[in-house]
PDB file of C-alpha atoms and ligand atoms in Angstrom:
ATOM      1  CA  MET A   1      11.816  -1.969   0.879  1.00 75.00           C
ATOM      2  CA  LYS A   2      12.699  -0.498  -2.534  1.00 71.00           C
ATOM      3  CA  ASN A   3       9.824   1.853  -3.323  1.00 82.00           C
ATOM      4  CA  GLN A   4       9.045   3.557  -0.041  1.00 88.00           C
ATOM      5  CA  PRO A   5       5.409   4.595   0.444  1.00 93.00           C
ATOM      6  CA  GLU A   6       4.224   8.184   0.421  1.00 97.00           C
ATOM      7  CA  ILE A   7       4.558  10.129   3.702  1.00 98.00           C
ATOM      8  CA  LEU A   8       1.524  11.917   5.126  1.00 98.00           C
ATOM      9  CA  LYS A   9       2.577  15.236   6.591  1.00 97.00           C
ATOM     10  CA  ASN A  10       1.179  16.113  10.037  1.00 97.00           C
ATOM     11  CA  PHE A  11       0.228  12.497  10.655  1.00 98.00           C
ATOM     12  CA  ILE A  12       1.675  11.250  13.958  1.00 98.00           C
ATOM     13  CA  VAL A  13       1.609   7.642  15.138  1.00 98.00           C
ATOM     14  CA  LEU A  14       2.319   6.147  18.542  1.00 98.00           C
ATOM     15  CA  GLU A  15       3.298   2.493  18.787  1.00 98.00           C
ATOM     16  CA  GLY A  16       4.372   0.092  21.502  1.00 98.00           C
ATOM     17  CA  LEU A  17       3.616  -3.185  23.214  1.00 97.00           C
ATOM     18  CA  ASP A  18       0.414  -3.600  25.203  1.00 94.00           C
ATOM     19  CA  GLY A  19       0.969  -1.645  28.402  1.00 94.00           C
ATOM     20  CA  SER A  20       3.668   0.615  26.925  1.00 96.00           C
ATOM     21  CA  GLY A  21       1.475   3.691  27.402  1.00 96.00           C
ATOM     22  CA  THR A  22       0.449   4.697  23.871  1.00 97.00           C
ATOM     23  CA  THR A  23      -3.098   5.553  24.942  1.00 97.00           C
ATOM     24  CA  THR A  24      -1.920   7.695  27.876  1.00 97.00           C
ATOM     25  CA  GLN A  25       0.504   9.552  25.612  1.00 98.00           C
ATOM     26  CA  LEU A  26      -2.181  10.148  23.018  1.00 98.00           C
ATOM     27  CA  MET A  27      -4.384  11.734  25.692  1.00 98.00           C
ATOM     28  CA  LEU A  28      -1.538  13.967  26.905  1.00 98.00           C
ATOM     29  CA  LEU A  29      -0.721  14.965  23.350  1.00 97.00           C
ATOM     30  CA  GLU A  30      -4.349  15.816  22.739  1.00 97.00           C
ATOM     31  CA  LYS A  31      -4.330  18.035  25.844  1.00 97.00           C
ATOM     32  CA  MET A  32      -1.288  19.928  24.520  1.00 96.00           C
ATOM     33  CA  HIS A  33      -2.972  20.464  21.162  1.00 96.00           C
ATOM     34  CA  ILE A  34      -6.083  21.818  22.872  1.00 96.00           C
ATOM     35  CA  GLU A  35      -4.069  24.133  25.138  1.00 95.00           C
ATOM     36  CA  ASN A  36      -2.114  25.427  22.144  1.00 94.00           C
ATOM     37  CA  LYS A  37      -5.268  25.780  20.040  1.00 95.00           C
ATOM     38  CA  ILE A  38      -3.909  23.549  17.295  1.00 95.00           C
ATOM     39  CA  LYS A  39      -6.517  21.891  15.087  1.00 97.00           C
ATOM     40  CA  HIS A  40      -6.234  18.150  15.462  1.00 97.00           C
ATOM     41  CA  TRP A  41      -8.005  14.817  15.341  1.00 98.00           C
ATOM     42  CA  CYS A  42      -7.236  11.988  17.763  1.00 98.00           C
ATOM     43  CA  THR A  43      -7.863   8.502  16.517  1.00 98.00           C
ATOM     44  CA  PHE A  44      -6.856   4.875  17.013  1.00 98.00           C
ATOM     45  CA  GLU A  45      -6.636   1.453  15.412  1.00 98.00           C
ATOM     46  CA  PRO A  46      -8.518  -0.796  15.405  1.00 98.00           C
ATOM     47  CA  SER A  47     -10.823   2.081  14.473  1.00 98.00           C
ATOM     48  CA  ASP A  48     -14.415   2.593  15.594  1.00 96.00           C
ATOM     49  CA  SER A  49     -15.804   1.453  12.218  1.00 96.00           C
ATOM     50  CA  THR A  50     -17.927  -1.702  12.014  1.00 96.00           C
ATOM     51  CA  ILE A  51     -14.803  -3.608  10.937  1.00 98.00           C
ATOM     52  CA  GLY A  52     -12.886  -2.213  13.926  1.00 98.00           C
ATOM     53  CA  LYS A  53     -15.667  -3.263  16.306  1.00 96.00           C
ATOM     54  CA  HIS A  54     -15.665  -6.743  14.825  1.00 97.00           C
ATOM     55  CA  ILE A  55     -11.879  -6.883  15.379  1.00 98.00           C
ATOM     56  CA  ARG A  56     -12.292  -5.906  19.051  1.00 97.00           C
ATOM     57  CA  ASP A  57     -14.688  -8.821  19.552  1.00 97.00           C
ATOM     58  CA  ILE A  58     -12.018 -11.133  18.159  1.00 97.00           C
ATOM     59  CA  LEU A  59      -9.276  -9.567  20.323  1.00 96.00           C
ATOM     60  CA  ARG A  60     -11.382 -10.038  23.451  1.00 94.00           C
ATOM     61  CA  GLY A  61     -11.871 -13.703  22.541  1.00 93.00           C
ATOM     62  CA  ARG A  62     -15.601 -13.330  21.924  1.00 94.00           C
ATOM     63  CA  LYS A  63     -15.233 -14.508  18.312  1.00 94.00           C
ATOM     64  CA  GLU A  64     -12.595 -16.617  16.664  1.00 95.00           C
ATOM     65  CA  VAL A  65     -11.118 -16.319  13.155  1.00 97.00           C
ATOM     66  CA  GLU A  66      -8.044 -17.609  11.351  1.00 98.00           C
ATOM     67  CA  PRO A  67      -4.881 -15.467  11.834  1.00 98.00           C
ATOM     68  CA  VAL A  68      -4.822 -14.567   8.128  1.00 98.00           C
ATOM     69  CA  THR A  69      -8.446 -13.419   8.375  1.00 98.00           C
ATOM     70  CA  LEU A  70      -7.498 -11.163  11.286  1.00 98.00           C
ATOM     71  CA  ALA A  71      -4.598  -9.691   9.289  1.00 98.00           C
ATOM     72  CA  LEU A  72      -6.997  -9.022   6.395  1.00 98.00           C
ATOM     73  CA  LEU A  73      -9.550  -7.434   8.726  1.00 98.00           C
ATOM     74  CA  PHE A  74      -6.909  -5.069  10.161  1.00 98.00           C
ATOM     75  CA  ALA A  75      -5.879  -4.096   6.619  1.00 98.00           C
ATOM     76  CA  ALA A  76      -9.524  -3.507   5.638  1.00 98.00           C
ATOM     77  CA  ASP A  77     -10.106  -1.425   8.771  1.00 98.00           C
ATOM     78  CA  ARG A  78      -6.969   0.599   7.977  1.00 98.00           C
ATOM     79  CA  ASN A  79      -8.048   1.215   4.408  1.00 98.00           C
ATOM     80  CA  GLU A  80     -11.365   2.625   5.613  1.00 98.00           C
ATOM     81  CA  HIS A  81      -9.699   4.567   8.428  1.00 98.00           C
ATOM     82  CA  LEU A  82      -7.332   6.207   5.925  1.00 98.00           C
ATOM     83  CA  PHE A  83      -9.503   6.769   2.897  1.00 98.00           C
ATOM     84  CA  ASN A  84     -13.073   7.221   4.126  1.00 98.00           C
ATOM     85  CA  LYS A  85     -14.050  10.445   2.371  1.00 97.00           C
ATOM     86  CA  LYS A  86     -15.997  11.962   5.251  1.00 96.00           C
ATOM     87  CA  ASN A  87     -14.075  10.932   8.306  1.00 97.00           C
ATOM     88  CA  GLY A  88     -10.832   9.290   7.201  1.00 98.00           C
ATOM     89  CA  ILE A  89      -7.302  10.301   8.193  1.00 98.00           C
ATOM     90  CA  ILE A  90      -6.625  11.859   4.787  1.00 98.00           C
ATOM     91  CA  SER A  91      -9.831  13.907   4.884  1.00 98.00           C
ATOM     92  CA  HIS A  92      -8.838  15.292   8.327  1.00 98.00           C
ATOM     93  CA  LEU A  93      -5.319  16.119   7.114  1.00 98.00           C
ATOM     94  CA  SER A  94      -6.728  17.876   4.075  1.00 98.00           C
ATOM     95  CA  ARG A  95      -8.748  20.093   6.429  1.00 98.00           C
ATOM     96  CA  GLY A  96      -5.480  21.277   7.983  1.00 97.00           C
ATOM     97  CA  GLU A  97      -5.716  19.142  11.127  1.00 97.00           C
ATOM     98  CA  MET A  98      -2.900  17.274  12.821  1.00 97.00           C
ATOM     99  CA  VAL A  99      -3.852  13.612  13.056  1.00 98.00           C
ATOM    100  CA  LEU A 100      -2.694  11.769  16.177  1.00 98.00           C
ATOM    101  CA  CYS A 101      -3.135   8.017  15.993  1.00 98.00           C
ATOM    102  CA  ASP A 102      -2.801   5.262  18.597  1.00 98.00           C
ATOM    103  CA  ARG A 103      -1.310   2.362  16.558  1.00 98.00           C
ATOM    104  CA  TYR A 104      -1.074   1.938  12.793  1.00 99.00           C
ATOM    105  CA  LEU A 105       0.386  -0.509  10.280  1.00 98.00           C
ATOM    106  CA  PHE A 106       3.480  -1.187  12.443  1.00 98.00           C
ATOM    107  CA  SER A 107       1.121  -2.925  14.894  1.00 98.00           C
ATOM    108  CA  SER A 108      -0.030  -5.233  12.103  1.00 98.00           C
ATOM    109  CA  LEU A 109       3.561  -6.051  11.155  1.00 98.00           C
ATOM    110  CA  ALA A 110       4.457  -6.743  14.787  1.00 98.00           C
ATOM    111  CA  TYR A 111       1.306  -8.513  16.022  1.00 98.00           C
ATOM    112  CA  GLN A 112      -0.032 -10.359  12.979  1.00 98.00           C
ATOM    113  CA  SER A 113       3.429 -11.679  12.087  1.00 98.00           C
ATOM    114  CA  VAL A 114       3.352 -13.763  15.271  1.00 98.00           C
ATOM    115  CA  GLU A 115       1.018 -16.171  13.505  1.00 97.00           C
ATOM    116  CA  CYS A 116       1.282 -15.169   9.835  1.00 98.00           C
ATOM    117  CA  GLU A 117       4.312 -14.828   7.583  1.00 98.00           C
ATOM    118  CA  PHE A 118       5.900 -11.386   8.069  1.00 98.00           C
ATOM    119  CA  ASP A 119       6.156 -10.862   4.288  1.00 98.00           C
ATOM    120  CA  TYR A 120       2.500 -11.711   3.854  1.00 98.00           C
ATOM    121  CA  VAL A 121       1.470  -9.091   6.434  1.00 98.00           C
ATOM    122  CA  LEU A 122       3.838  -6.636   4.768  1.00 98.00           C
ATOM    123  CA  SER A 123       2.228  -7.298   1.385  1.00 98.00           C
ATOM    124  CA  LEU A 124      -1.171  -6.354   2.858  1.00 98.00           C
ATOM    125  CA  ASN A 125       0.189  -3.088   4.239  1.00 98.00           C
ATOM    126  CA  LYS A 126       2.869  -2.022   1.804  1.00 96.00           C
ATOM    127  CA  ASN A 127       0.706   0.380  -0.166  1.00 96.00           C
ATOM    128  CA  PHE A 128      -0.492   2.364   2.827  1.00 98.00           C
ATOM    129  CA  PRO A 129       1.152   5.767   3.326  1.00 98.00           C
ATOM    130  CA  LEU A 130       3.547   6.328   6.232  1.00 98.00           C
ATOM    131  CA  PRO A 131       3.138   8.896   9.011  1.00 98.00           C
ATOM    132  CA  GLU A 132       5.445  11.899   9.140  1.00 98.00           C
ATOM    133  CA  PHE A 133       6.333  10.948  12.732  1.00 98.00           C
ATOM    134  CA  LEU A 134       6.481   7.540  14.341  1.00 98.00           C
ATOM    135  CA  PHE A 135       7.097   7.289  18.101  1.00 98.00           C
ATOM    136  CA  PHE A 136       7.875   3.877  19.520  1.00 98.00           C
ATOM    137  CA  LEU A 137       7.367   3.765  23.285  1.00 98.00           C
ATOM    138  CA  ASP A 138      10.046   1.306  24.173  1.00 98.00           C
ATOM    139  CA  VAL A 139       9.208  -0.834  27.197  1.00 97.00           C
ATOM    140  CA  SER A 140      10.520  -4.397  27.411  1.00 94.00           C
ATOM    141  CA  PRO A 141       8.026  -7.284  27.326  1.00 94.00           C
ATOM    142  CA  GLU A 142       8.949  -7.914  30.976  1.00 92.00           C
ATOM    143  CA  GLY A 143       8.185  -4.307  31.911  1.00 90.00           C
ATOM    144  CA  CYS A 144       4.848  -4.421  30.084  1.00 91.00           C
ATOM    145  CA  LYS A 145       3.922  -7.687  31.788  1.00 87.00           C
ATOM    146  CA  LYS A 146       3.791  -5.924  35.156  1.00 84.00           C
ATOM    147  CA  ARG A 147       1.620  -3.152  33.763  1.00 85.00           C
ATOM    148  CA  ILE A 148      -0.928  -5.350  31.949  1.00 83.00           C
ATOM    149  CA  SER A 149      -1.316  -7.873  34.747  1.00 81.00           C
ATOM    150  CA  ALA A 150      -3.288  -5.187  36.608  1.00 76.00           C
ATOM    151  CA  ARG A 151      -5.815  -4.830  33.760  1.00 79.00           C
ATOM    152  CA  ALA A 152      -9.281  -6.302  34.155  1.00 70.00           C
ATOM    153  CA  GLU A 153      -9.901  -6.891  30.447  1.00 79.00           C
ATOM    154  CA  LYS A 154      -7.440  -9.171  28.690  1.00 78.00           C
ATOM    155  CA  ASP A 155      -6.921  -9.682  24.973  1.00 87.00           C
ATOM    156  CA  ILE A 156      -5.591 -12.599  22.951  1.00 86.00           C
ATOM    157  CA  PHE A 157      -2.048 -11.150  22.847  1.00 89.00           C
ATOM    158  CA  ASP A 158      -1.696 -10.704  26.635  1.00 85.00           C
ATOM    159  CA  ASP A 159       0.863 -13.448  27.078  1.00 86.00           C
ATOM    160  CA  PRO A 160       4.534 -12.792  27.908  1.00 86.00           C
ATOM    161  CA  LYS A 161       5.848 -15.195  25.231  1.00 90.00           C
ATOM    162  CA  ILE A 162       3.652 -13.593  22.580  1.00 94.00           C
ATOM    163  CA  GLN A 163       4.749 -10.114  23.709  1.00 95.00           C
ATOM    164  CA  GLU A 164       8.397 -11.163  23.187  1.00 96.00           C
ATOM    165  CA  LYS A 165       7.595 -12.117  19.602  1.00 97.00           C
ATOM    166  CA  ILE A 166       5.646  -8.910  19.051  1.00 98.00           C
ATOM    167  CA  TYR A 167       8.665  -6.916  20.253  1.00 98.00           C
ATOM    168  CA  GLU A 168      10.842  -8.732  17.686  1.00 98.00           C
ATOM    169  CA  GLY A 169       8.185  -8.039  15.051  1.00 98.00           C
ATOM    170  CA  TYR A 170       8.366  -4.322  15.839  1.00 98.00           C
ATOM    171  CA  GLU A 171      12.152  -4.342  15.389  1.00 98.00           C
ATOM    172  CA  ARG A 172      11.754  -6.078  12.056  1.00 98.00           C
ATOM    173  CA  SER A 173       9.076  -3.619  10.932  1.00 98.00           C
ATOM    174  CA  PHE A 174      11.302  -0.601  11.719  1.00 98.00           C
ATOM    175  CA  LEU A 175      14.064  -2.102   9.584  1.00 98.00           C
ATOM    176  CA  VAL A 176      11.682  -2.246   6.621  1.00 97.00           C
ATOM    177  CA  TYR A 177      11.287   1.543   6.733  1.00 97.00           C
ATOM    178  CA  LYS A 178      14.787   2.533   7.855  1.00 96.00           C
ATOM    179  CA  ASP A 179      15.566   4.209   4.507  1.00 95.00           C
ATOM    180  CA  SER A 180      12.284   6.087   4.298  1.00 97.00           C
ATOM    181  CA  ASP A 181      11.829   9.778   5.109  1.00 97.00           C
ATOM    182  CA  MET A 182       9.516   8.949   8.010  1.00 98.00           C
ATOM    183  CA  LYS A 183      10.873  10.499  11.226  1.00 98.00           C
ATOM    184  CA  PHE A 184      11.261   7.635  13.632  1.00 98.00           C
ATOM    185  CA  TYR A 185      11.862   8.146  17.363  1.00 98.00           C
ATOM    186  CA  ARG A 186      12.396   5.438  19.901  1.00 98.00           C
ATOM    187  CA  ILE A 187      11.401   6.825  23.297  1.00 98.00           C
ATOM    188  CA  ASP A 188      12.263   5.193  26.610  1.00 98.00           C
ATOM    189  CA  GLY A 189       8.748   4.240  27.719  1.00 97.00           C
ATOM    190  CA  THR A 190       9.831   3.627  31.299  1.00 96.00           C
ATOM    191  CA  LEU A 191      10.383   7.345  31.903  1.00 97.00           C
ATOM    192  CA  ASP A 192       7.832   9.403  33.792  1.00 97.00           C
ATOM    193  CA  PHE A 193       4.785   9.809  31.549  1.00 96.00           C
ATOM    194  CA  GLN A 194       4.904  13.630  31.738  1.00 97.00           C
ATOM    195  CA  GLU A 195       8.541  13.570  30.702  1.00 97.00           C
ATOM    196  CA  ILE A 196       7.728  11.332  27.729  1.00 98.00           C
ATOM    197  CA  SER A 197       4.938  13.689  26.728  1.00 97.00           C
ATOM    198  CA  ARG A 198       7.290  16.696  26.909  1.00 96.00           C
ATOM    199  CA  LYS A 199       9.836  14.882  24.730  1.00 96.00           C
ATOM    200  CA  ILE A 200       7.236  14.050  22.077  1.00 97.00           C
ATOM    201  CA  TRP A 201       5.861  17.569  22.160  1.00 96.00           C
ATOM    202  CA  SER A 202       9.293  19.134  21.784  1.00 95.00           C
ATOM    203  CA  ILE A 203       9.879  17.044  18.666  1.00 96.00           C
ATOM    204  CA  ILE A 204       6.592  17.783  16.909  1.00 94.00           C
ATOM    205  CA  HIS A 205       6.005  21.294  18.238  1.00 82.00           C
ATOM    206  CA  PRO A 206       7.879  23.226  15.535  1.00 67.00           C
ATOM    207  CA  LEU A 207       5.766  21.538  12.857  1.00 59.00           C
ATOM    208  CA  PRO A 208       4.280  23.921  10.348  1.00 54.00           C
ATOM    209  CA  ILE A 209       0.630  23.033   9.886  1.00 53.00           C
TER     210      ILE A 209
HETATM  211  P1  TYD B 301      -6.808  -1.867  22.404  1.00 53.34           P
HETATM  212  O1  TYD B 301      -7.932  -2.480  23.140  1.00 53.34           O
HETATM  213  O2  TYD B 301      -7.080  -0.786  21.443  1.00 53.34           O
HETATM  214  O3  TYD B 301      -5.863  -1.331  23.458  1.00 53.34           O
HETATM  215  P2  TYD B 301      -4.374  -0.857  23.476  1.00 53.34           P
HETATM  216  O4  TYD B 301      -3.976  -0.475  22.083  1.00 53.34           O
HETATM  217  O5  TYD B 301      -4.411   0.327  24.397  1.00 53.34           O
HETATM  218  O6  TYD B 301      -3.627  -2.021  24.016  1.00 53.34           O
HETATM  219  O7  TYD B 301      -6.008  -3.036  21.730  1.00 53.34           O
HETATM  220  C1  TYD B 301      -5.615  -3.057  20.473  1.00 53.34           C
HETATM  221  C2  TYD B 301      -4.923  -4.381  20.261  1.00 53.34           C
HETATM  222  O8  TYD B 301      -4.919  -4.664  18.869  1.00 53.34           O
HETATM  223  C3  TYD B 301      -3.490  -4.417  20.735  1.00 53.34           C
HETATM  224  O9  TYD B 301      -3.265  -5.605  21.442  1.00 53.34           O
HETATM  225  C4  TYD B 301      -2.708  -4.453  19.447  1.00 53.34           C
HETATM  226  C5  TYD B 301      -3.653  -5.094  18.473  1.00 53.34           C
HETATM  227  N1  TYD B 301      -3.441  -4.717  17.067  1.00 53.34           N
HETATM  228  C6  TYD B 301      -3.049  -5.680  16.146  1.00 53.34           C
HETATM  229  O10 TYD B 301      -2.888  -6.859  16.495  1.00 53.34           O
HETATM  230  N2  TYD B 301      -2.862  -5.326  14.847  1.00 53.34           N
HETATM  231  C7  TYD B 301      -3.054  -4.065  14.402  1.00 53.34           C
HETATM  232  O11 TYD B 301      -2.872  -3.771  13.193  1.00 53.34           O
HETATM  233  C8  TYD B 301      -3.471  -3.071  15.363  1.00 53.34           C
HETATM  234  C9  TYD B 301      -3.707  -1.665  14.909  1.00 53.34           C
HETATM  235  C10 TYD B 301      -3.649  -3.437  16.683  1.00 53.34           C
END
């Protein structure tokens, strides 16, 4: 991409396939921030806004929309999640908090491009700022399959063939930003979860807030 988007300092994003452990790592990261008395805000996408809740209904198969509509809904949710003046990511950063986020625009590029054109999804997301740190918890689709088969609640992407495509979509999305100043780390997601957490912490720990 020629004009790389702005980078939001102290904004940290975790990404990975379903079952790769992003939610667990976010919780461990939150614990470390609490123990070290570092001001922070933990958040996730889809967010808990009304748009985010609507998206979750679609993901659980309770409502059905066209793939392009879903891509637009994720972009709308993200816009609100970023820019909401009272409780958005930017407002938290401006209060001197670290913002830790489970999934962000890379999920849209990976997941929505399974059914929509990659460049179309990119066009919806290209003006959003990038995080300072992006951690990709790398677990193969096969490895994730074992983990998600134990889950009670399924979503519309819980299919091994779809997960393969999502993995390819992630690789493509990282290439888009390879020349940006975003700090990108691919972490072996099959390692012990405490070890992963220590690795992530050691990378972000020296951050000036
Ligand atoms: P969720 O129930 O939050 O659980 P988890 O992230 O722990 O798997 O599921 C979110 C789902 O939404 C996940 O399957 C990825 C998908 N998703 C998209 O398709 N596009 C997006 O832009 C985002 C943020 C998530």
